[in-house]
Amino acid sequence: MTYDVCIVGSGAGAGPLAYELSRAGKKVVILEKGDIYSEKDFSKDEIAYTKRDVFTPKLKDEYHVIESFEEGKWVKTPSYENNWSFWNGSLLGGSSNFMSGFFHRLKPNDFKLKTLYGAYEGATIEDWPITYEELEPFYERTERIVGVSGEITEYAHQEPRSTTQYPYPPLAEHPIVENFDTACKALHFTPFKTPRAILSEPKEGRNPCYYSNYCGSYACSSGAKGSSRAALIQPALATGNLHIIANAFVVKLETDNTRTIKRAQYLTQEGTKKYVHAKLFILAAQAVESSRLLLNSKNKAFPKGLANSSGAVGKNMVFSGGGIGSGEFDLSHFNQEALLQAGLFVNRALKDWYFTKEFKGGVVDFLFEHANPIRRANSLKREDGTLIFGKKLQDKIFQTLTTKRVLNFEVFNDWMPNDNCFVSVDEAYKDKYGIPVANIRIGAHPQDVIVGEFLAKKAVQVLEIMGAKNITYAISPLPPQNLQAGGCRFGNDPKKHVLNRYCQSYDIHNLFVTDGSFMPTGGSVPYTWTIYANAFRVADYIQKNFDTLLKT
Ligand SMILES: Cc1cc2nc3c(=O)[nH]c(=O)nc-3n(C[C@H](O)[C@H](O)[C@H](O)COP(=O)(O)OP(=O)(O)OC[C@H]3O[C@@H](n4cnc5c(N)ncnc54)[C@H](O)[C@@H]3O)c2cc1C
């Protein structure tokens, strides 16, 4: 059988395409590396979920090579040696199952950072080929279809919107937000109410949030979280036009020596080679793996890799980076009942310095430390560097878990794309199937840390006014592996860019890349709302132009 559309991956970059094209009557197949799960399979098993390794390959079998700069040179370390996994969820819906759902749109000026601030030495920033105004209807579409809960309040750098409110009211908040808002007022900062891709009300077969207290890093057993699986693929399946082949690891997209992909080659869990034929191919395997697949799909006609006549595949990777910090609250701030109210959200962020006159700033999101009792208990096992045991440890754990809560903050600043942050493949490093793995060079631009420090200090000011104890923070130039984009930049120049403004390959007319790979810069926020919105935009374009696209 030849499908109309074959989608590689099933996460945030894939779901909107599956949803829209199957509803438009196209015969769609998804090839997903992982297995199929549904709400009833998801538990709050801390060890399984926070390590996510029940949903990701064993690093001995399938790894990445991390290239870091050590003592004056780039050093390659296979990830099975340092346990630094860049797999984020190999299952239907991908890592969108595990996200916390902190949702931020980009702002109009994010699309023209180079115009706004000029070139940064050592950075490869570029303006986007599209504007915020072109993406806005699809941000709005994501709000409605994926489900975003929140409340619009006035704040600096507010992006324009076509609607006045989110489609779902805000999730219930913990009393600590009152202290947060008061502290912000005292400092003349504006508390921003963070929208969440978590339903506060039921929606078409999905239950609202039941405030389980185990959200970020856990898959959602109520269907409230706007994962690609719950929000888009489940309804797409109901059309009867979507077929999912699970445990299908796509290793090559094969062309017929023209500008057309004919079939996707995949391996079953047992390593058996199989093929799927389709008219159109959508690649959405998350940024690192999408670049890897294109580079590994090289052939006689495309010796540098598929869609890579520009040589830009894998280049200009970005990560939504920054750092983390925390402050502690106890019974001197709240009575026990108020302090320990489980499951309620903080949903506050600071965005006052998203753009400053001198430099591009960013966002600080505030959230309670994840509940995870095992991790918390484990962190208490030492006193003055010495292990403690028995009743002493028991009392300390009891005391901490019943009288303290930690308010964390996460800093997000633009990861400056640069020539030392890219994905490549190297024949010397292969997975258990004999396929070259992705090498990830993780060079960061020094500006990232400067901005991260600036933002963290603002967050510390808020925690201080709130009366938090033991305030700490750490800003890091290392990439967070779960927030990845870039590698297949879109742009207007086929000599420089992998994709055109509709995320269609310049070289291969029936190939689109719709995960975060297309992004030239990432904005100072986690990427998922933008990935969803852009994928809806591309779906709209494909739907309107399907027949013409096949003739090109
Ligand atoms: C713990 C956690 C918390 C997060 N919190 C937030 C948040 O609060 N806000 C936010 O905006 N974002 C958050 N994210 C990030 C968010 O999940 C990602 O940005 C988003 O899911 C990326 O979409 P994607 O389509 O690129 O990749 P994914 O959603 O990961 O989907 C990729 C899919 O492709 C499959 N695949 C890979 N290679 C192949 C292959 N060769 N063949 C077949 N299939 C393949 C994978 O198995 C996977 O299912 C979080 C992520 C994690 C893990």
GROMACS .gro file of C-alpha atoms in nm, residues 31-328:
model
  298
   31LEU     CA    1   0.617   0.518   1.228
   32GLU     CA    2   0.700   0.543   1.598
   33LYS     CA    3   1.020   0.407   1.751
   34GLY     CA    4   0.851   0.329   2.082
   35ASP     CA    5   0.543   0.142   2.193
   36ILE     CA    6   0.177   0.242   2.225
   37TYR     CA    7   0.049   0.332   2.572
   38SER     CA    8  -0.269   0.494   2.696
   39GLU     CA    9  -0.387   0.667   3.016
   40LYS     CA   10  -0.456   0.337   3.194
   41ASP     CA   11  -0.089   0.236   3.157
   42PHE     CA   12   0.047   0.542   3.334
   43SER     CA   13   0.128   0.531   3.704
   44LYS     CA   14   0.311   0.761   3.943
   45ASP     CA   15   0.606   0.524   3.980
   46GLU     CA   16   0.881   0.769   4.071
   47ILE     CA   17   1.180   0.560   3.971
   48ALA     CA   18   1.039   0.453   3.637
   49TYR     CA   19   0.928   0.801   3.538
   50THR     CA   20   1.185   1.043   3.667
   51LYS     CA   21   1.458   0.843   3.504
   52ARG     CA   22   1.229   0.786   3.205
   53ASP     CA   23   1.436   0.480   3.117
   54VAL     CA   24   1.135   0.251   3.096
   55PHE     CA   25   1.037   0.467   2.798
   56THR     CA   26   1.380   0.520   2.644
   57PRO     CA   27   1.639   0.285   2.493
   58LYS     CA   28   1.912   0.134   2.709
   59LEU     CA   29   2.218   0.352   2.661
   60LYS     CA   30   2.445   0.051   2.606
   61ASP     CA   31   2.230  -0.039   2.303
   62GLU     CA   32   2.148   0.305   2.165
   63TYR     CA   33   2.346   0.603   2.279
   64HIS     CA   34   2.460   0.948   2.176
   65VAL     CA   35   2.812   1.082   2.164
   66ILE     CA   36   2.853   1.403   2.362
   67GLU     CA   37   3.131   1.628   2.235
   68SER     CA   38   3.245   1.867   2.509
   69PHE     CA   39   3.538   2.108   2.524
   70GLU     CA   40   3.795   1.981   2.772
   71GLU     CA   41   4.146   2.111   2.825
   72GLY     CA   42   4.159   2.294   2.495
   73LYS     CA   43   4.006   2.030   2.269
   74TRP     CA   44   3.673   1.869   2.179
   75VAL     CA   45   3.638   1.531   2.345
   76LYS     CA   46   3.383   1.264   2.247
   77THR     CA   47   3.216   1.068   2.526
   78PRO     CA   48   2.954   0.802   2.450
   79SER     CA   49   2.652   0.868   2.670
   80TYR     CA   50   2.663   0.516   2.820
   81GLU     CA   51   2.982   0.632   2.995
   82ASN     CA   52   2.842   0.950   3.151
   83ASN     CA   53   2.475   0.841   3.166
   84TRP     CA   54   2.366   1.167   3.002
   85SER     CA   55   2.068   1.058   2.797
   86PHE     CA   56   1.933   1.271   2.513
   87TRP     CA   57   1.638   1.030   2.467
   88ASN     CA   58   1.332   1.191   2.618
   89GLY     CA   59   1.053   0.944   2.562
   90SER     CA   60   1.029   0.674   2.296
   91LEU     CA   61   0.660   0.597   2.298
   92LEU     CA   62   0.347   0.715   2.123
   93GLY     CA   63   0.337   1.090   2.186
   94GLY     CA   64   0.711   1.111   2.254
   95SER     CA   65   0.841   1.341   2.523
   96SER     CA   66   0.523   1.549   2.514
   97ASN     CA   67   0.383   1.281   2.750
   98PHE     CA   68   0.629   1.389   3.019
   99MET     CA   69   0.634   1.765   2.978
  100SER     CA   70   0.521   1.992   3.259
  101GLY     CA   71   0.315   2.190   3.010
  102PHE     CA   72   0.453   2.535   3.096
  103PHE     CA   73   0.343   2.706   2.778
  104HIS     CA   74   0.486   3.029   2.642
  105ARG     CA   75   0.436   3.186   2.302
  106LEU     CA   76   0.723   3.361   2.128
  107LYS     CA   77   0.693   3.738   2.088
  108PRO     CA   78   0.698   3.934   1.759
  109ASN     CA   79   1.057   4.049   1.818
  110ASP     CA   80   1.174   3.690   1.872
  111PHE     CA   81   1.128   3.649   1.497
  112LYS     CA   82   1.378   3.926   1.422
  113LEU     CA   83   1.643   3.905   1.688
  114LYS     CA   84   1.927   3.988   1.452
  115THR     CA   85   1.751   4.299   1.326
  116LEU     CA   86   1.677   4.404   1.682
  117TYR     CA   87   2.014   4.347   1.847
  118GLY     CA   88   2.252   4.311   1.551
  119ALA     CA   89   2.505   4.030   1.518
  120TYR     CA   90   2.655   3.886   1.837
  121GLU     CA   91   3.019   3.791   1.786
  122GLY     CA   92   3.051   3.413   1.778
  123ALA     CA   93   2.677   3.358   1.741
  124THR     CA   94   2.492   3.256   1.425
  125ILE     CA   95   2.158   3.418   1.503
  126GLU     CA   96   1.925   3.490   1.212
  127ASP     CA   97   1.581   3.642   1.169
  128TRP     CA   98   1.300   3.398   1.094
  129PRO     CA   99   1.151   3.389   0.743
  130ILE     CA  100   0.801   3.425   0.894
  131THR     CA  101   0.648   3.673   1.136
  132TYR     CA  102   0.464   3.633   1.463
  133GLU     CA  103   0.147   3.745   1.286
  134GLU     CA  104   0.169   3.445   1.052
  135LEU     CA  105   0.204   3.204   1.344
  136GLU     CA  106  -0.052   3.364   1.576
  137PRO     CA  107  -0.363   3.189   1.436
  138PHE     CA  108  -0.189   2.857   1.497
  139TYR     CA  109  -0.089   2.944   1.853
  140GLU     CA  110  -0.459   3.011   1.902
  141ARG     CA  111  -0.550   2.682   1.732
  142THR     CA  112  -0.314   2.499   1.969
  143GLU     CA  113  -0.483   2.664   2.267
  144ARG     CA  114  -0.819   2.530   2.157
  145ILE     CA  115  -0.728   2.187   2.024
  146VAL     CA  116  -0.444   2.082   2.256
  147GLY     CA  117  -0.606   2.271   2.544
  148VAL     CA  118  -0.438   2.557   2.728
  149SER     CA  119  -0.560   2.678   3.070
  150GLY     CA  120  -0.477   3.018   3.213
  151GLU     CA  121  -0.569   3.377   3.258
  152ILE     CA  122  -0.444   3.675   3.059
  153THR     CA  123  -0.323   3.961   3.275
  154GLU     CA  124  -0.131   4.270   3.166
  155TYR     CA  125   0.245   4.249   3.162
  156ALA     CA  126   0.540   4.402   2.981
  157HIS     CA  127   0.618   4.257   2.638
  158GLN     CA  128   0.268   4.104   2.604
  159GLU     CA  129   0.242   3.951   2.258
  160PRO     CA  130  -0.065   4.042   2.050
  161ARG     CA  131  -0.349   3.788   2.057
  162SER     CA  132  -0.652   3.726   1.839
  163THR     CA  133  -0.862   3.625   2.141
  164THR     CA  134  -0.897   3.794   2.477
  165GLN     CA  135  -0.868   3.486   2.700
  166TYR     CA  136  -0.747   3.127   2.705
  167PRO     CA  137  -1.013   2.869   2.623
  168TYR     CA  138  -0.983   2.702   2.966
  169PRO     CA  139  -0.981   2.882   3.303
  170PRO     CA  140  -0.668   2.872   3.518
  171LEU     CA  141  -0.576   2.565   3.721
  172ALA     CA  142  -0.616   2.587   4.099
  173GLU     CA  143  -0.327   2.767   4.266
  174HIS     CA  144  -0.139   2.714   4.592
  175PRO     CA  145  -0.170   2.995   4.855
  176ILE     CA  146   0.202   3.069   4.811
  177VAL     CA  147   0.118   3.265   4.494
  178GLU     CA  148  -0.031   3.542   4.711
  179ASN     CA  149   0.309   3.586   4.878
  180PHE     CA  150   0.474   3.574   4.536
  181ASP     CA  151   0.245   3.844   4.394
  182THR     CA  152   0.296   4.066   4.701
  183ALA     CA  153   0.675   4.029   4.675
  184CYS     CA  154   0.665   4.120   4.305
  185LYS     CA  155   0.456   4.427   4.383
  186ALA     CA  156   0.708   4.542   4.643
  187LEU     CA  157   0.987   4.505   4.387
  188HIS     CA  158   0.785   4.666   4.104
  189PHE     CA  159   0.806   4.338   3.910
  190THR     CA  160   0.501   4.204   3.725
  191PRO     CA  161   0.390   3.853   3.824
  192PHE     CA  162   0.307   3.667   3.503
  193LYS     CA  163   0.040   3.394   3.523
  194THR     CA  164   0.190   3.102   3.334
  195PRO     CA  165  -0.055   2.923   3.104
  196ARG     CA  166  -0.041   2.544   3.112
  197ALA     CA  167  -0.117   2.281   2.851
  198ILE     CA  168  -0.322   2.101   3.117
  199LEU     CA  169  -0.701   2.095   3.107
  200SER     CA  170  -0.882   2.262   3.396
  201GLU     CA  171  -1.215   2.140   3.252
  202PRO     CA  172  -1.313   1.824   3.062
  203LYS     CA  173  -1.270   1.820   2.685
  204GLU     CA  174  -1.392   1.558   2.436
  205GLY     CA  175  -1.313   1.238   2.626
  206ARG     CA  176  -1.024   1.387   2.822
  207ASN     CA  177  -1.063   1.441   3.196
  208PRO     CA  178  -0.955   1.761   3.368
  209CYS     CA  179  -0.652   1.769   3.596
  210TYR     CA  180  -0.706   1.589   3.928
  211TYR     CA  181  -0.407   1.755   4.097
  212SER     CA  182  -0.216   1.434   4.157
  213ASN     CA  183   0.097   1.623   4.264
  214TYR     CA  184   0.299   1.421   4.007
  215CYS     CA  185   0.295   1.610   3.677
  216GLY     CA  186   0.624   1.717   3.514
  217SER     CA  187   0.827   1.405   3.419
  218TYR     CA  188   0.518   1.182   3.463
  219ALA     CA  189   0.278   1.076   3.189
  220CYS     CA  190  -0.078   1.184   3.264
  221SER     CA  191  -0.332   0.919   3.362
  222SER     CA  192  -0.635   1.150   3.331
  223GLY     CA  193  -0.569   1.279   2.979
  224ALA     CA  194  -0.557   1.639   3.108
  225LYS     CA  195  -0.205   1.706   2.988
  226GLY     CA  196  -0.189   1.821   2.626
  227SER     CA  197   0.044   1.550   2.503
  228SER     CA  198   0.042   1.485   2.134
  229ARG     CA  199  -0.090   1.137   2.213
  230ALA     CA  200  -0.390   1.242   2.424
  231ALA     CA  201  -0.483   1.563   2.246
  232LEU     CA  202  -0.416   1.485   1.881
  233ILE     CA  203  -0.333   1.126   1.797
  234GLN     CA  204  -0.623   0.971   1.989
  235PRO     CA  205  -0.879   1.187   1.800
  236ALA     CA  206  -0.692   1.130   1.474
  237LEU     CA  207  -0.725   0.752   1.524
  238ALA     CA  208  -1.101   0.796   1.555
  239THR     CA  209  -1.115   0.911   1.190
  240GLY     CA  210  -1.015   0.564   1.073
  241ASN     CA  211  -0.757   0.728   0.844
  242LEU     CA  212  -0.457   0.696   1.074
  243HIS     CA  213  -0.253   0.380   1.109
  244ILE     CA  214   0.024   0.354   1.368
  245ILE     CA  215   0.318   0.119   1.334
  246ALA     CA  216   0.484   0.110   1.677
  247ASN     CA  217   0.831  -0.018   1.766
  248ALA     CA  218   0.938   0.097   1.420
  249PHE     CA  219   1.281   0.262   1.427
  250VAL     CA  220   1.321   0.451   1.099
  251VAL     CA  221   1.682   0.431   0.988
  252LYS     CA  222   1.668   0.566   0.634
  253LEU     CA  223   1.449   0.765   0.400
  254GLU     CA  224   1.512   0.629   0.051
  255THR     CA  225   1.495   0.834  -0.268
  256ASP     CA  226   1.475   0.711  -0.625
  257ASN     CA  227   1.769   0.928  -0.737
  258THR     CA  228   1.527   1.209  -0.812
  259ARG     CA  229   1.406   1.472  -0.565
  260THR     CA  230   1.148   1.228  -0.429
  261ILE     CA  231   1.147   0.999  -0.125
  262LYS     CA  232   0.983   0.669  -0.216
  263ARG     CA  233   0.992   0.477   0.107
  264ALA     CA  234   1.100   0.479   0.470
  265GLN     CA  235   1.313   0.192   0.587
  266TYR     CA  236   1.257   0.087   0.946
  267LEU     CA  237   1.375  -0.181   1.186
  268THR     CA  238   1.143  -0.378   1.410
  269GLN     CA  239   1.246  -0.442   1.772
  270GLU     CA  240   1.401  -0.769   1.654
  271GLY     CA  241   1.606  -0.579   1.394
  272THR     CA  242   1.406  -0.696   1.091
  273LYS     CA  243   1.415  -0.450   0.800
  274LYS     CA  244   1.076  -0.328   0.672
  275TYR     CA  245   0.951  -0.053   0.442
  276VAL     CA  246   0.662   0.191   0.420
  277HIS     CA  247   0.573   0.365   0.093
  278ALA     CA  248   0.406   0.705   0.087
  279LYS     CA  249   0.355   1.011  -0.132
  280LEU     CA  250   0.464   1.262   0.132
  281PHE     CA  251   0.702   1.225   0.427
  282ILE     CA  252   0.697   1.426   0.750
  283LEU     CA  253   1.000   1.399   0.977
  284ALA     CA  254   0.938   1.475   1.347
  285ALA     CA  255   1.175   1.255   1.547
  286GLN     CA  256   1.288   1.541   1.782
  287ALA     CA  257   1.566   1.770   1.665
  288VAL     CA  258   1.874   1.558   1.736
  289GLU     CA  259   1.731   1.236   1.590
  290SER     CA  260   1.581   1.413   1.286
  291SER     CA  261   1.923   1.547   1.185
  292ARG     CA  262   2.075   1.205   1.251
  293LEU     CA  263   1.820   1.035   1.025
  294LEU     CA  264   1.878   1.279   0.739
  295LEU     CA  265   2.257   1.244   0.764
  296ASN     CA  266   2.229   0.864   0.777
  297SER     CA  267   2.001   0.867   0.470
  298LYS     CA  268   2.284   0.969   0.238
  299ASN     CA  269   2.299   0.794  -0.100
  300LYS     CA  270   2.470   0.836  -0.438
  301ALA     CA  271   2.251   1.128  -0.537
  302PHE     CA  272   2.274   1.290  -0.193
  303PRO     CA  273   2.624   1.205  -0.066
  304LYS     CA  274   2.619   1.459   0.220
  305GLY     CA  275   2.289   1.330   0.354
  306LEU     CA  276   1.931   1.388   0.253
  307ALA     CA  277   1.808   1.748   0.223
  308ASN     CA  278   2.165   1.859   0.286
  309SER     CA  279   2.290   2.031  -0.031
  310SER     CA  280   2.338   2.339   0.190
  311GLY     CA  281   2.558   2.141   0.431
  312ALA     CA  282   2.341   2.284   0.708
  313VAL     CA  283   2.173   1.966   0.836
  314GLY     CA  284   2.262   1.923   1.203
  315LYS     CA  285   2.403   2.276   1.232
  316ASN     CA  286   2.282   2.555   1.464
  317MET     CA  287   2.128   2.337   1.731
  318VAL     CA  288   1.964   2.530   2.015
  319PHE     CA  289   1.848   2.424   2.361
  320SER     CA  290   1.611   2.607   2.591
  321GLY     CA  291   1.874   2.659   2.856
  322GLY     CA  292   1.953   2.868   3.156
  323GLY     CA  293   1.967   2.732   3.505
  324ILE     CA  294   1.776   2.651   3.820
  325GLY     CA  295   1.742   2.785   4.171
  326SER     CA  296   1.537   2.736   4.486
  327GLY     CA  297   1.431   2.868   4.823
  328GLU     CA  298   1.278   2.687   5.120
   0.00000   0.00000   0.00000
